PDB file of C-alpha atoms in Angstrom:
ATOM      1  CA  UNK A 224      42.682  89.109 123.742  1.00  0.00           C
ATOM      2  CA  UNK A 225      45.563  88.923 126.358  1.00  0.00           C
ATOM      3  CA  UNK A 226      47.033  85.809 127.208  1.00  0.00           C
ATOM      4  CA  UNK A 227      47.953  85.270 130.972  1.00  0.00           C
ATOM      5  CA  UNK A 228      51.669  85.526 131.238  1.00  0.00           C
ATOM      6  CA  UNK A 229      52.217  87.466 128.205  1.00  0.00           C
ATOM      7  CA  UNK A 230      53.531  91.486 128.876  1.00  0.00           C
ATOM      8  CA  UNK A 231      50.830  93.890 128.102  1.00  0.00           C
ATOM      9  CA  UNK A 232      52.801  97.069 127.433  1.00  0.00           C
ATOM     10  CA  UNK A 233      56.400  97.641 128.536  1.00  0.00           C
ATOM     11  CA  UNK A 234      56.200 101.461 129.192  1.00  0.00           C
ATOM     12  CA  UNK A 235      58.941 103.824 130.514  1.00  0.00           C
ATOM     13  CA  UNK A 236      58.274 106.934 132.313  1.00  0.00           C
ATOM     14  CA  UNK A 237      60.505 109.729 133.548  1.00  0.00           C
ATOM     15  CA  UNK A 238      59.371 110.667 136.816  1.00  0.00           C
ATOM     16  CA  UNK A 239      59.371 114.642 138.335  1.00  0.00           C
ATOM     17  CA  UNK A 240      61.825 116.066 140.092  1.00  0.00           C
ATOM     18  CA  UNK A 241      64.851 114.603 138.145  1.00  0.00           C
ATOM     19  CA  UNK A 242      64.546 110.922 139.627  1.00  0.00           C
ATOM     20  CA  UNK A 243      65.674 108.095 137.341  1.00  0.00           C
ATOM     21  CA  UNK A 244      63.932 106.513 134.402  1.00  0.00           C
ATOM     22  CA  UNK A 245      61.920 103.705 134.832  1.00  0.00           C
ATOM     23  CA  UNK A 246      60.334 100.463 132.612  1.00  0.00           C
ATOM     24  CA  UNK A 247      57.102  99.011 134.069  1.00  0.00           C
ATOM     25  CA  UNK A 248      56.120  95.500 132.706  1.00  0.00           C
ATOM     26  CA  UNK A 249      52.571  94.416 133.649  1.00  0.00           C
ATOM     27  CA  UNK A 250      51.633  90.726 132.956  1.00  0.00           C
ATOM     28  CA  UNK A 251      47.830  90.052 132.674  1.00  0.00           C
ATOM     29  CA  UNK A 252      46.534  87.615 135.295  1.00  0.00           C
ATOM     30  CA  UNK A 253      49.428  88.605 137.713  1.00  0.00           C
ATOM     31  CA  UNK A 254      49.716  90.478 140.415  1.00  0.00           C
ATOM     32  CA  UNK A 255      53.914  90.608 140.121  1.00  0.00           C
ATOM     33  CA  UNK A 256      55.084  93.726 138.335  1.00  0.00           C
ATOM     34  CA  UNK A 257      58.383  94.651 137.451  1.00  0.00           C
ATOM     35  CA  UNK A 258      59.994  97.814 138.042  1.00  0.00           C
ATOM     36  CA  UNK A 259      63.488  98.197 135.461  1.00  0.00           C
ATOM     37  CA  UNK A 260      65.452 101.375 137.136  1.00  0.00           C
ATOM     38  CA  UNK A 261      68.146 102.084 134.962  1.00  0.00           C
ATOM     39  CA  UNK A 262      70.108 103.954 137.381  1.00  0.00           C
ATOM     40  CA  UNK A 263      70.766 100.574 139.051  1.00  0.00           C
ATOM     41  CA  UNK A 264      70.613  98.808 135.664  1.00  0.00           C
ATOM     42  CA  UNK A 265      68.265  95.494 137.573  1.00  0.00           C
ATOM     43  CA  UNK A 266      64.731  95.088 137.765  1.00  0.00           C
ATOM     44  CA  UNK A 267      63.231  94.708 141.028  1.00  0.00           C
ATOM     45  CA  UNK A 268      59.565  93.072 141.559  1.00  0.00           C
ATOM     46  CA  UNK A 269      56.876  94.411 142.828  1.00  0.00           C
ATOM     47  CA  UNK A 270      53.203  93.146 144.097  1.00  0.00           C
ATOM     48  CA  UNK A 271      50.738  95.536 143.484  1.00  0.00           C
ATOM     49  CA  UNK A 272      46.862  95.575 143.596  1.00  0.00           C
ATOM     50  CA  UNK A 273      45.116  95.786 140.346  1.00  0.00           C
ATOM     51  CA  UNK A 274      41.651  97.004 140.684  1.00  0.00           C
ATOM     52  CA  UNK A 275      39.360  94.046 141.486  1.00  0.00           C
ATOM     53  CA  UNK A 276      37.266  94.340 138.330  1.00  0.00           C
ATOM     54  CA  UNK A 277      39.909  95.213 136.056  1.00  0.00           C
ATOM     55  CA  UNK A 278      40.665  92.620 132.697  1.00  0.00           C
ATOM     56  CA  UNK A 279      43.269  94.010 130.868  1.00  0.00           C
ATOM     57  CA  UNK A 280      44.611  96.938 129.338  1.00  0.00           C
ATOM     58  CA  UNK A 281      44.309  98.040 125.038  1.00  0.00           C
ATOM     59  CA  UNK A 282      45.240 101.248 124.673  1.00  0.00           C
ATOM     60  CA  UNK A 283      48.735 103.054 124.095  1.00  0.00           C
ATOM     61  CA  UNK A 284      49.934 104.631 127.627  1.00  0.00           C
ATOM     62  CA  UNK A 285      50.750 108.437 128.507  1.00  0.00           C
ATOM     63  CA  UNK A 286      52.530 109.835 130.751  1.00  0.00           C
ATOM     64  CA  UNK A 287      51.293 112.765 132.991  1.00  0.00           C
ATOM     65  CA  UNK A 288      52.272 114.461 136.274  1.00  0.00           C
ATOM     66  CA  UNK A 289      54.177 111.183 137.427  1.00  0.00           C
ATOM     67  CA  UNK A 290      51.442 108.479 136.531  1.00  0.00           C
ATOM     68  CA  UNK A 291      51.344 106.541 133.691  1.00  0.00           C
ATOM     69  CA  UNK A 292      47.773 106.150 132.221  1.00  0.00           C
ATOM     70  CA  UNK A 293      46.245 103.808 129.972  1.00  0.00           C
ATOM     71  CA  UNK A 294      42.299 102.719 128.871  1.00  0.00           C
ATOM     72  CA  UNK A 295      41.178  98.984 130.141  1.00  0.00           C
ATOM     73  CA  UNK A 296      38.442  96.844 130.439  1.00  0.00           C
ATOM     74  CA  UNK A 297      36.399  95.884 132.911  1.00  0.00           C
ATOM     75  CA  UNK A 298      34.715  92.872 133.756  1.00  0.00           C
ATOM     76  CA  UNK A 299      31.134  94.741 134.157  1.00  0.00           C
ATOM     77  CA  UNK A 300      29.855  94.183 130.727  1.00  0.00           C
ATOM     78  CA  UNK A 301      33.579  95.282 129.203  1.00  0.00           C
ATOM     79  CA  UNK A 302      33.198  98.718 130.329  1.00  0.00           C
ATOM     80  CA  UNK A 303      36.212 101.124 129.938  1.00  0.00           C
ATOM     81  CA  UNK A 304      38.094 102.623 132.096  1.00  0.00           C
ATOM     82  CA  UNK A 305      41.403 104.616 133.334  1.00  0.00           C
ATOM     83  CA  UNK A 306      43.846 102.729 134.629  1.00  0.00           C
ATOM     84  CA  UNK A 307      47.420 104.438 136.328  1.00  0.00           C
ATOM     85  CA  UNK A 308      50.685 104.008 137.698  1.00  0.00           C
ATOM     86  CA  UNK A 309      52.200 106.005 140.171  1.00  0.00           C
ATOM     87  CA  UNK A 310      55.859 105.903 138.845  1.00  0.00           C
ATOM     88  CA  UNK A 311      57.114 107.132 141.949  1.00  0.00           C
ATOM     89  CA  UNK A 312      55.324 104.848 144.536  1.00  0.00           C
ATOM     90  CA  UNK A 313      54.869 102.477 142.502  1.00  0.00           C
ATOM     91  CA  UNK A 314      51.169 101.883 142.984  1.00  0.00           C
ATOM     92  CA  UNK A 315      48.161 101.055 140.691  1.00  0.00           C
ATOM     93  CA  UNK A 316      45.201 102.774 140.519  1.00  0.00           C
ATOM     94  CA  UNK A 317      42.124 103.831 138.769  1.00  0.00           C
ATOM     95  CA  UNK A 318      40.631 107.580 137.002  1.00  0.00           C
ATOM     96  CA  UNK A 319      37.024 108.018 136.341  1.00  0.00           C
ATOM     97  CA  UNK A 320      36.010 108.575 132.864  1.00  0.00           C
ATOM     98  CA  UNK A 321      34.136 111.280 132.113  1.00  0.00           C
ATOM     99  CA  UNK A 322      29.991 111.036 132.571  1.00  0.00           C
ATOM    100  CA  UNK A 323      28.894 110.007 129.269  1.00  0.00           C
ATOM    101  CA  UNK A 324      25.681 109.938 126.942  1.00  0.00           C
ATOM    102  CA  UNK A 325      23.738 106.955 128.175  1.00  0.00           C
ATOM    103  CA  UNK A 326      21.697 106.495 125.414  1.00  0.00           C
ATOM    104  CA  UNK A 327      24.069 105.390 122.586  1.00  0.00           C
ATOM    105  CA  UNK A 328      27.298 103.069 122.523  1.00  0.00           C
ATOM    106  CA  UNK A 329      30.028 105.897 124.004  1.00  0.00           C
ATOM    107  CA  UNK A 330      33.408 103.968 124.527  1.00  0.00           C
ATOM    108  CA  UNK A 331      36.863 106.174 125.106  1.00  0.00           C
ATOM    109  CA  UNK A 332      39.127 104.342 122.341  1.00  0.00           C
ATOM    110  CA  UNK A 333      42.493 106.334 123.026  1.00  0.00           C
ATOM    111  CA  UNK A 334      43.744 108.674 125.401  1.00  0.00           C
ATOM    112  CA  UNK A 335      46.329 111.337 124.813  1.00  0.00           C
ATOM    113  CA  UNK A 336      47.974 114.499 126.820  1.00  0.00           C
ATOM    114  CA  UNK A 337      47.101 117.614 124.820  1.00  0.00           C
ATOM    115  CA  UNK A 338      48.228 120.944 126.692  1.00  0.00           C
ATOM    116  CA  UNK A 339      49.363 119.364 129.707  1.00  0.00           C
ATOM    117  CA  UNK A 340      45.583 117.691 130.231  1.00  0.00           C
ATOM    118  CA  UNK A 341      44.639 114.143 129.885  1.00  0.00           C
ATOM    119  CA  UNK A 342      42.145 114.213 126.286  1.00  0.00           C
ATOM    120  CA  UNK A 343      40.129 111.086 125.571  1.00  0.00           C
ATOM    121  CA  UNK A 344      38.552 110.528 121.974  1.00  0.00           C
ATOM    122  CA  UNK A 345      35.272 108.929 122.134  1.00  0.00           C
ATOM    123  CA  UNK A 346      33.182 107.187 119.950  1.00  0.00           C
ATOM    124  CA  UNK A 347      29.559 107.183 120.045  1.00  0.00           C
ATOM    125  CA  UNK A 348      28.198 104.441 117.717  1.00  0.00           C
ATOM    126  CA  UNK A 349      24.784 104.888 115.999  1.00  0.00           C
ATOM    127  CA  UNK A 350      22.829 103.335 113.697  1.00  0.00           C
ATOM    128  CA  UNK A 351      23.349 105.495 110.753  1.00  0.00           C
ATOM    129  CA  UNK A 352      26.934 107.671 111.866  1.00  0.00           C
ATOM    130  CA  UNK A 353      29.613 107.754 114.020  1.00  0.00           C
ATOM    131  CA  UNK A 354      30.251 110.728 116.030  1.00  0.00           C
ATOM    132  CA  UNK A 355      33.877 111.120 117.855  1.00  0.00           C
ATOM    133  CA  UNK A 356      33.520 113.548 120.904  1.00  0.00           C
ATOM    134  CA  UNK A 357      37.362 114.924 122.397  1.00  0.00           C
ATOM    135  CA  UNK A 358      37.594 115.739 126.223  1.00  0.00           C
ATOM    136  CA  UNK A 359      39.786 116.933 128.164  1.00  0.00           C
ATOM    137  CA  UNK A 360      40.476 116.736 132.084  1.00  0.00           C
ATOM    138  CA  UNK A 361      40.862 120.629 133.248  1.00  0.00           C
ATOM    139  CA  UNK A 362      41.993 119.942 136.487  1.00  0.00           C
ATOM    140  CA  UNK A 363      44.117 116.879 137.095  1.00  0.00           C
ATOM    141  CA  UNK A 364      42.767 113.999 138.990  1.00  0.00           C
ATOM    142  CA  UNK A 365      39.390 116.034 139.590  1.00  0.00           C
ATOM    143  CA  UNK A 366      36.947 113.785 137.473  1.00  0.00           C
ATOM    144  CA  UNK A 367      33.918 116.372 137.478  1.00  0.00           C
ATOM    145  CA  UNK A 368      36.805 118.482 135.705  1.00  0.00           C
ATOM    146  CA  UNK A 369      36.552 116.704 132.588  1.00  0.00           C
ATOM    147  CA  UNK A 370      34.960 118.944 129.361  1.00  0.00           C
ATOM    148  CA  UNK A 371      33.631 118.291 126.165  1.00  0.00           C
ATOM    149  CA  UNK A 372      35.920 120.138 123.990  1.00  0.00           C
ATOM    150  CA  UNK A 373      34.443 119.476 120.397  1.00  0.00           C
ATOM    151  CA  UNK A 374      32.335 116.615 118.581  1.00  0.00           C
ATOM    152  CA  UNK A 375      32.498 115.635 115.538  1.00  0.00           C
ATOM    153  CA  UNK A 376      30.334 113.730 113.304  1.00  0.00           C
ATOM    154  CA  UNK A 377      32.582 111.322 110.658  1.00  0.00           C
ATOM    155  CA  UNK A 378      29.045 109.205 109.441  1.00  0.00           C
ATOM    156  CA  UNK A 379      31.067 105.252 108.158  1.00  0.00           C
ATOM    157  CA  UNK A 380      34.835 106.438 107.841  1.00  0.00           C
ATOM    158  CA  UNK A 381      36.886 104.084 110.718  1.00  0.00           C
ATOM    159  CA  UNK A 382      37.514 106.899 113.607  1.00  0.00           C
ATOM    160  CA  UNK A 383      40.988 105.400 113.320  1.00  0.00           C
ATOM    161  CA  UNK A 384      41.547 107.600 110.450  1.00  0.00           C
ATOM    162  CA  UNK A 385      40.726 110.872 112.251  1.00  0.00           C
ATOM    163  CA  UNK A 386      43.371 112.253 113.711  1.00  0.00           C
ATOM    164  CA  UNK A 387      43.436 115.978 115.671  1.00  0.00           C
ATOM    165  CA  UNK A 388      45.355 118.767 115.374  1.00  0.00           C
ATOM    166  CA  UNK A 389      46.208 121.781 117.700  1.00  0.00           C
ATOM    167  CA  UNK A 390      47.617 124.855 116.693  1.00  0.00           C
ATOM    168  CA  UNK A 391      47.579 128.439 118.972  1.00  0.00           C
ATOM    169  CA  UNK A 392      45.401 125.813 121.504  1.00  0.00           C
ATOM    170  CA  UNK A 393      42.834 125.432 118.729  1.00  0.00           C
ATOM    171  CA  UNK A 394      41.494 122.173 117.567  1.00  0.00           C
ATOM    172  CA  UNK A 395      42.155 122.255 113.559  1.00  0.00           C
TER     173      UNK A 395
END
């Protein structure tokens, strides 16, 4: 659980077109973020807006066409969702998640870049297996773009034990 005050993530991200490199730290409970440039070697605060309903982020962050992504909670039942940094305005937003099966327990648990796309695994939990679904945004920052690329059923094993593989953009 994250403890207000405490840094999340301290995450840096190289932003297009050449500009310098930058470290974001977000504190839970805050609305002050710092911005590190280390062109001009300081850190500079910034106030930004986090979405209303958002609790805190738990997954690893990627970095894609200038935004920094990562999964969080919400507070509407602990629902997931995408939460990103425009590196170059330095602004906080939110990406829909792809329109999942309603009838089981489907949570996104990381998200990656594969191929130049944002790819979420997802876990759907039932009684008797666990099935891991991949997808894939096609067209970045369309949400109706995102694709079920391949599911696979792993019964008990921990889905943190599956990893993927791409090879001639093939799933192994």
């Amino acid at each position: 659980m994250a403890t207000p005050g405490v840094p999340l993530e301290v995450q840096k991200g190289l932003q297009i077109m050449l500009l310098p490199v930058k470290v974001l730290k977000l504190v839970y409970g805050h609305s002050e973020t710092a911005v590190y440039s280390v062109k001009t070697k300081s850190w500079k605060i910034i106030n930004v807006e986090f979405p209303p309903k958002m609790l805190w982020c738990f997954s690893l962050s990627v970095f894609l066409r200038g935004f920094i992504h990562w999964l969080a909670y919400t507070d509407q039942g602990w629902k997931r969702t995408i939460l990103l940094f425009d590196v170059c305005n330095e602004v906080l937003g939110e990406a829909q998640l792809p329109e999942m099966d309603k009838c089981y327990d489907s949570n996104p648990s990381s998200i990656s870049v594969v191929k130049g796309s944002l790819c979420l695994l997802v876990e759907e939990l039932r009684d008797d297996e666990g099935i891991c679904h991949v997808w894939t945004m096609n067209e970045y920052g369309v949400s109706e773009s995102w694709t079920k690329q391949l599911r696979v059923v792993h019964g008990k094993i921990s889905m943190s034990s599956l990893k993927l593989s791409w090879w001639q953009n093939r799933i192994l």
